[in-house]
Amino acid sequence: MPALSATQAHAVISNYSKINNKANAQRDRALLDTVEDGPTYAMSVSDYTETEGLPQADRKPYKPWSYDTASAKLYIPRFSTGQSRWFAAALSSEKGKKPSRIAVFAEQPKDKRWELVSVIDLDSTKLPDIALDKDGYATAVAATGNKHLAADSDVLRTAVIDNFATGGTNTGTKVFEPTKASKQQIKVHDKTTRKFGKLGTTVFAGGTNRFKDAYALKTSDGSALMLFAHAHTQTDAVAHSGLQINPDKDDNAWLHGIPRTSVTYTFVCADAATVPAKAAPSRLIGYTCARTDASGPPVGSAATDRA
């Protein structure tokens, strides 16, 4: 049976916008926790934390917003009794604009609440052609261990991390064809690893991923839209003693303006890709990242060799 009706799905989206605004205005983590979970909650909380680290004068006034339910495209799968229920929606936060992000709402079995667990900004408003049955419902397919697709969520996650870590050298450019999103991740690697020149280094690596849940919907050509999350780290370090990294004000919440010899940033990201049924490259069609932590040894905290 369907996860819920279209009317109920619209109500879930409207309720999310309403509660999210209320929580954001006060940076109320407990209230936010009633409508968000997964990578989305982690990203929102990091946004709160970053804001709280800024001087009052630098905090932007909060602007209320909402998802436009009239333009929302719903992808509601059918589930058997006992299966975890979820649905996806293509959404726009501006009336009259075509949807340009995909969100996943999942039911939390414990309290039967629907919460936003993932939201991904897409590269374009051209949405994947999700297969719908005669009643307008979508078909969920296995996201992990799916042998009927060219790649599963684990393979995609590894390839995305490789885009950041090596510029796609190992698996990124083999798993993904060059799309705007994939090229952007590689550009982040190339640009960031060169930013210090000879004065320092930047290394990207996979992070501890707490968000293993992945979601997949069948598309009309037998492929699948895959929605998953990953975590990666970025470690900046000075090339030799006598140099220091001066944190900017956006890092205040974590680094408190104290100069460091190295800084490791942690990012949580949500990703969307279309995966073919045959052996061929997948297409990364969007991703959204947020810095969720930063740490590193202060200058002078350990013995250093000085010239």
mmCIF file with all atom_site columns, N, CA, C and O in Angstrom, residues 275-303:
data_model
loop_
_atom_site.group_PDB
_atom_site.id
_atom_site.type_symbol
_atom_site.label_atom_id
_atom_site.label_alt_id
_atom_site.label_comp_id
_atom_site.label_asym_id
_atom_site.label_entity_id
_atom_site.label_seq_id
_atom_site.pdbx_PDB_ins_code
_atom_site.Cartn_x
_atom_site.Cartn_y
_atom_site.Cartn_z
_atom_site.occupancy
_atom_site.B_iso_or_equiv
_atom_site.pdbx_formal_charge
_atom_site.auth_seq_id
_atom_site.auth_comp_id
_atom_site.auth_asym_id
_atom_site.auth_atom_id
_atom_site.pdbx_PDB_model_num
ATOM 1   N N  . VAL A 1 275 ? 21.232 6.170  -11.831 1.00 0.00 ? 275 VAL A N  1
ATOM 2   C CA . VAL A 1 275 ? 22.057 4.982  -12.036 1.00 0.00 ? 275 VAL A CA 1
ATOM 3   C C  . VAL A 1 275 ? 21.410 4.099  -13.108 1.00 0.00 ? 275 VAL A C  1
ATOM 4   O O  . VAL A 1 275 ? 20.254 3.699  -12.964 1.00 0.00 ? 275 VAL A O  1
ATOM 5   N N  . PRO A 1 276 ? 22.146 3.791  -14.184 1.00 0.00 ? 276 PRO A N  1
ATOM 6   C CA . PRO A 1 276 ? 21.558 2.962  -15.235 1.00 0.00 ? 276 PRO A CA 1
ATOM 7   C C  . PRO A 1 276 ? 21.436 1.496  -14.830 1.00 0.00 ? 276 PRO A C  1
ATOM 8   O O  . PRO A 1 276 ? 22.134 1.038  -13.922 1.00 0.00 ? 276 PRO A O  1
ATOM 9   N N  . ALA A 1 277 ? 20.561 0.784  -15.526 1.00 0.00 ? 277 ALA A N  1
ATOM 10  C CA . ALA A 1 277 ? 20.389 -0.647 -15.251 1.00 0.00 ? 277 ALA A CA 1
ATOM 11  C C  . ALA A 1 277 ? 21.516 -1.453 -15.895 1.00 0.00 ? 277 ALA A C  1
ATOM 12  O O  . ALA A 1 277 ? 21.835 -2.555 -15.459 1.00 0.00 ? 277 ALA A O  1
ATOM 13  N N  . LYS A 1 278 ? 22.122 -0.912 -16.951 1.00 0.00 ? 278 LYS A N  1
ATOM 14  C CA . LYS A 1 278 ? 23.223 -1.627 -17.620 1.00 0.00 ? 278 LYS A CA 1
ATOM 15  C C  . LYS A 1 278 ? 24.567 -1.086 -17.137 1.00 0.00 ? 278 LYS A C  1
ATOM 16  O O  . LYS A 1 278 ? 24.621 -0.044 -16.479 1.00 0.00 ? 278 LYS A O  1
ATOM 17  N N  . ALA A 1 279 ? 25.638 -1.797 -17.502 1.00 0.00 ? 279 ALA A N  1
ATOM 18  C CA . ALA A 1 279 ? 26.977 -1.367 -17.088 1.00 0.00 ? 279 ALA A CA 1
ATOM 19  C C  . ALA A 1 279 ? 27.367 -0.101 -17.852 1.00 0.00 ? 279 ALA A C  1
ATOM 20  O O  . ALA A 1 279 ? 27.794 -0.166 -18.997 1.00 0.00 ? 279 ALA A O  1
ATOM 21  N N  . ALA A 1 280 ? 27.169 1.014  -17.232 1.00 0.00 ? 280 ALA A N  1
ATOM 22  C CA . ALA A 1 280 ? 27.501 2.317  -17.822 1.00 0.00 ? 280 ALA A CA 1
ATOM 23  C C  . ALA A 1 280 ? 27.666 3.305  -16.676 1.00 0.00 ? 280 ALA A C  1
ATOM 24  O O  . ALA A 1 280 ? 27.209 3.052  -15.561 1.00 0.00 ? 280 ALA A O  1
ATOM 25  N N  . PRO A 1 281 ? 28.324 4.457  -16.919 1.00 0.00 ? 281 PRO A N  1
ATOM 26  C CA . PRO A 1 281 ? 28.516 5.422  -15.832 1.00 0.00 ? 281 PRO A CA 1
ATOM 27  C C  . PRO A 1 281 ? 27.192 6.001  -15.320 1.00 0.00 ? 281 PRO A C  1
ATOM 28  O O  . PRO A 1 281 ? 26.227 6.132  -16.071 1.00 0.00 ? 281 PRO A O  1
ATOM 29  N N  . SER A 1 282 ? 27.190 6.318  -14.034 1.00 0.00 ? 282 SER A N  1
ATOM 30  C CA . SER A 1 282 ? 26.039 6.988  -13.413 1.00 0.00 ? 282 SER A CA 1
ATOM 31  C C  . SER A 1 282 ? 26.198 8.490  -13.603 1.00 0.00 ? 282 SER A C  1
ATOM 32  O O  . SER A 1 282 ? 27.258 8.969  -14.015 1.00 0.00 ? 282 SER A O  1
ATOM 33  N N  . ARG A 1 283 ? 25.128 9.226  -13.285 1.00 0.00 ? 283 ARG A N  1
ATOM 34  C CA . ARG A 1 283 ? 25.164 10.689 -13.398 1.00 0.00 ? 283 ARG A CA 1
ATOM 35  C C  . ARG A 1 283 ? 24.892 11.317 -12.030 1.00 0.00 ? 283 ARG A C  1
ATOM 36  O O  . ARG A 1 283 ? 23.816 11.128 -11.479 1.00 0.00 ? 283 ARG A O  1
ATOM 37  N N  . LEU A 1 284 ? 25.863 12.020 -11.486 1.00 0.00 ? 284 LEU A N  1
ATOM 38  C CA . LEU A 1 284 ? 25.639 12.785 -10.252 1.00 0.00 ? 284 LEU A CA 1
ATOM 39  C C  . LEU A 1 284 ? 24.878 14.041 -10.669 1.00 0.00 ? 284 LEU A C  1
ATOM 40  O O  . LEU A 1 284 ? 25.357 14.810 -11.501 1.00 0.00 ? 284 LEU A O  1
ATOM 41  N N  . ILE A 1 285 ? 23.669 14.236 -10.125 1.00 0.00 ? 285 ILE A N  1
ATOM 42  C CA . ILE A 1 285 ? 22.827 15.349 -10.599 1.00 0.00 ? 285 ILE A CA 1
ATOM 43  C C  . ILE A 1 285 ? 22.664 16.468 -9.556  1.00 0.00 ? 285 ILE A C  1
ATOM 44  O O  . ILE A 1 285 ? 22.007 17.462 -9.808  1.00 0.00 ? 285 ILE A O  1
ATOM 45  N N  . GLY A 1 286 ? 23.304 16.287 -8.400  1.00 0.00 ? 286 GLY A N  1
ATOM 46  C CA . GLY A 1 286 ? 23.256 17.341 -7.395  1.00 0.00 ? 286 GLY A CA 1
ATOM 47  C C  . GLY A 1 286 ? 23.830 16.872 -6.072  1.00 0.00 ? 286 GLY A C  1
ATOM 48  O O  . GLY A 1 286 ? 23.896 15.661 -5.817  1.00 0.00 ? 286 GLY A O  1
ATOM 49  N N  . TYR A 1 287 ? 24.276 17.822 -5.270  1.00 0.00 ? 287 TYR A N  1
ATOM 50  C CA . TYR A 1 287 ? 24.732 17.497 -3.908  1.00 0.00 ? 287 TYR A CA 1
ATOM 51  C C  . TYR A 1 287 ? 24.675 18.762 -3.065  1.00 0.00 ? 287 TYR A C  1
ATOM 52  O O  . TYR A 1 287 ? 24.703 19.873 -3.576  1.00 0.00 ? 287 TYR A O  1
ATOM 53  N N  . THR A 1 288 ? 24.563 18.564 -1.759  1.00 0.00 ? 288 THR A N  1
ATOM 54  C CA . THR A 1 288 ? 24.512 19.678 -0.809  1.00 0.00 ? 288 THR A CA 1
ATOM 55  C C  . THR A 1 288 ? 25.380 19.317 0.386   1.00 0.00 ? 288 THR A C  1
ATOM 56  O O  . THR A 1 288 ? 25.245 18.216 0.930   1.00 0.00 ? 288 THR A O  1
ATOM 57  N N  . CYS A 1 289 ? 26.284 20.205 0.766   1.00 0.00 ? 289 CYS A N  1
ATOM 58  C CA . CYS A 1 289 ? 27.203 19.937 1.875   1.00 0.00 ? 289 CYS A CA 1
ATOM 59  C C  . CYS A 1 289 ? 27.125 21.016 2.947   1.00 0.00 ? 289 CYS A C  1
ATOM 60  O O  . CYS A 1 289 ? 26.802 22.168 2.645   1.00 0.00 ? 289 CYS A O  1
ATOM 61  N N  . ALA A 1 290 ? 27.443 20.645 4.159   1.00 0.00 ? 290 ALA A N  1
ATOM 62  C CA . ALA A 1 290 ? 27.576 21.623 5.247   1.00 0.00 ? 290 ALA A CA 1
ATOM 63  C C  . ALA A 1 290 ? 28.749 21.216 6.134   1.00 0.00 ? 290 ALA A C  1
ATOM 64  O O  . ALA A 1 290 ? 28.939 20.023 6.411   1.00 0.00 ? 290 ALA A O  1
ATOM 65  N N  . ARG A 1 291 ? 29.515 22.206 6.555   1.00 0.00 ? 291 ARG A N  1
ATOM 66  C CA . ARG A 1 291 ? 30.596 21.950 7.504   1.00 0.00 ? 291 ARG A CA 1
ATOM 67  C C  . ARG A 1 291 ? 29.959 21.712 8.859   1.00 0.00 ? 291 ARG A C  1
ATOM 68  O O  . ARG A 1 291 ? 29.151 22.524 9.323   1.00 0.00 ? 291 ARG A O  1
ATOM 69  N N  . THR A 1 292 ? 30.296 20.629 9.507   1.00 0.00 ? 292 THR A N  1
ATOM 70  C CA . THR A 1 292 ? 29.671 20.300 10.789  1.00 0.00 ? 292 THR A CA 1
ATOM 71  C C  . THR A 1 292 ? 30.652 20.307 11.965  1.00 0.00 ? 292 THR A C  1
ATOM 72  O O  . THR A 1 292 ? 30.249 20.159 13.116  1.00 0.00 ? 292 THR A O  1
ATOM 73  N N  . ASP A 1 293 ? 31.949 20.470 11.663  1.00 0.00 ? 293 ASP A N  1
ATOM 74  C CA . ASP A 1 293 ? 32.930 20.497 12.758  1.00 0.00 ? 293 ASP A CA 1
ATOM 75  C C  . ASP A 1 293 ? 34.250 21.054 12.223  1.00 0.00 ? 293 ASP A C  1
ATOM 76  O O  . ASP A 1 293 ? 34.503 21.028 11.021  1.00 0.00 ? 293 ASP A O  1
ATOM 77  N N  . ALA A 1 294 ? 35.065 21.559 13.120  1.00 0.00 ? 294 ALA A N  1
ATOM 78  C CA . ALA A 1 294 ? 36.424 21.997 12.790  1.00 0.00 ? 294 ALA A CA 1
ATOM 79  C C  . ALA A 1 294 ? 37.262 21.886 14.048  1.00 0.00 ? 294 ALA A C  1
ATOM 80  O O  . ALA A 1 294 ? 36.806 22.241 15.135  1.00 0.00 ? 294 ALA A O  1
ATOM 81  N N  . SER A 1 295 ? 38.467 21.361 13.910  1.00 0.00 ? 295 SER A N  1
ATOM 82  C CA . SER A 1 295 ? 39.338 21.238 15.083  1.00 0.00 ? 295 SER A CA 1
ATOM 83  C C  . SER A 1 295 ? 40.797 21.196 14.626  1.00 0.00 ? 295 SER A C  1
ATOM 84  O O  . SER A 1 295 ? 41.080 20.880 13.469  1.00 0.00 ? 295 SER A O  1
ATOM 85  N N  . GLY A 1 296 ? 41.699 21.494 15.556  1.00 0.00 ? 296 GLY A N  1
ATOM 86  C CA . GLY A 1 296 ? 43.122 21.434 15.227  1.00 0.00 ? 296 GLY A CA 1
ATOM 87  C C  . GLY A 1 296 ? 43.952 22.024 16.345  1.00 0.00 ? 296 GLY A C  1
ATOM 88  O O  . GLY A 1 296 ? 43.455 22.816 17.159  1.00 0.00 ? 296 GLY A O  1
ATOM 89  N N  . PRO A 1 297 ? 45.230 21.646 16.393  1.00 0.00 ? 297 PRO A N  1
ATOM 90  C CA . PRO A 1 297 ? 46.094 22.114 17.499  1.00 0.00 ? 297 PRO A CA 1
ATOM 91  C C  . PRO A 1 297 ? 46.417 23.605 17.385  1.00 0.00 ? 297 PRO A C  1
ATOM 92  O O  . PRO A 1 297 ? 46.814 24.078 16.305  1.00 0.00 ? 297 PRO A O  1
ATOM 93  N N  . PRO A 1 298 ? 46.235 24.353 18.481  1.00 0.00 ? 298 PRO A N  1
ATOM 94  C CA . PRO A 1 298 ? 46.618 25.779 18.469  1.00 0.00 ? 298 PRO A CA 1
ATOM 95  C C  . PRO A 1 298 ? 48.122 25.952 18.269  1.00 0.00 ? 298 PRO A C  1
ATOM 96  O O  . PRO A 1 298 ? 48.909 25.062 18.622  1.00 0.00 ? 298 PRO A O  1
ATOM 97  N N  . VAL A 1 299 ? 48.511 27.066 17.691  1.00 0.00 ? 299 VAL A N  1
ATOM 98  C CA . VAL A 1 299 ? 49.930 27.388 17.539  1.00 0.00 ? 299 VAL A CA 1
ATOM 99  C C  . VAL A 1 299 ? 50.583 27.404 18.922  1.00 0.00 ? 299 VAL A C  1
ATOM 100 O O  . VAL A 1 299 ? 50.007 27.954 19.863  1.00 0.00 ? 299 VAL A O  1
ATOM 101 N N  . GLY A 1 300 ? 51.753 26.779 19.039  1.00 0.00 ? 300 GLY A N  1
ATOM 102 C CA . GLY A 1 300 ? 52.469 26.798 20.317  1.00 0.00 ? 300 GLY A CA 1
ATOM 103 C C  . GLY A 1 300 ? 51.980 25.756 21.302  1.00 0.00 ? 300 GLY A C  1
ATOM 104 O O  . GLY A 1 300 ? 52.418 25.731 22.448  1.00 0.00 ? 300 GLY A O  1
ATOM 105 N N  . SER A 1 301 ? 51.048 24.870 20.873  1.00 0.00 ? 301 SER A N  1
ATOM 106 C CA . SER A 1 301 ? 50.522 23.877 21.822  1.00 0.00 ? 301 SER A CA 1
ATOM 107 C C  . SER A 1 301 ? 51.449 22.680 21.962  1.00 0.00 ? 301 SER A C  1
ATOM 108 O O  . SER A 1 301 ? 51.317 21.869 22.834  1.00 0.00 ? 301 SER A O  1
ATOM 109 N N  . ALA A 1 302 ? 52.395 22.561 21.020  1.00 0.00 ? 302 ALA A N  1
ATOM 110 C CA . ALA A 1 302 ? 53.359 21.463 21.103  1.00 0.00 ? 302 ALA A CA 1
ATOM 111 C C  . ALA A 1 302 ? 54.727 22.012 20.733  1.00 0.00 ? 302 ALA A C  1
ATOM 112 O O  . ALA A 1 302 ? 54.854 23.063 20.092  1.00 0.00 ? 302 ALA A O  1
ATOM 113 N N  . ALA A 1 303 ? 55.759 21.289 21.123  1.00 0.00 ? 303 ALA A N  1
ATOM 114 C CA . ALA A 1 303 ? 57.114 21.728 20.786  1.00 0.00 ? 303 ALA A CA 1
ATOM 115 C C  . ALA A 1 303 ? 57.290 21.710 19.265  1.00 0.00 ? 303 ALA A C  1
ATOM 116 O O  . ALA A 1 303 ? 56.933 20.745 18.599  1.00 0.00 ? 303 ALA A O  1
#
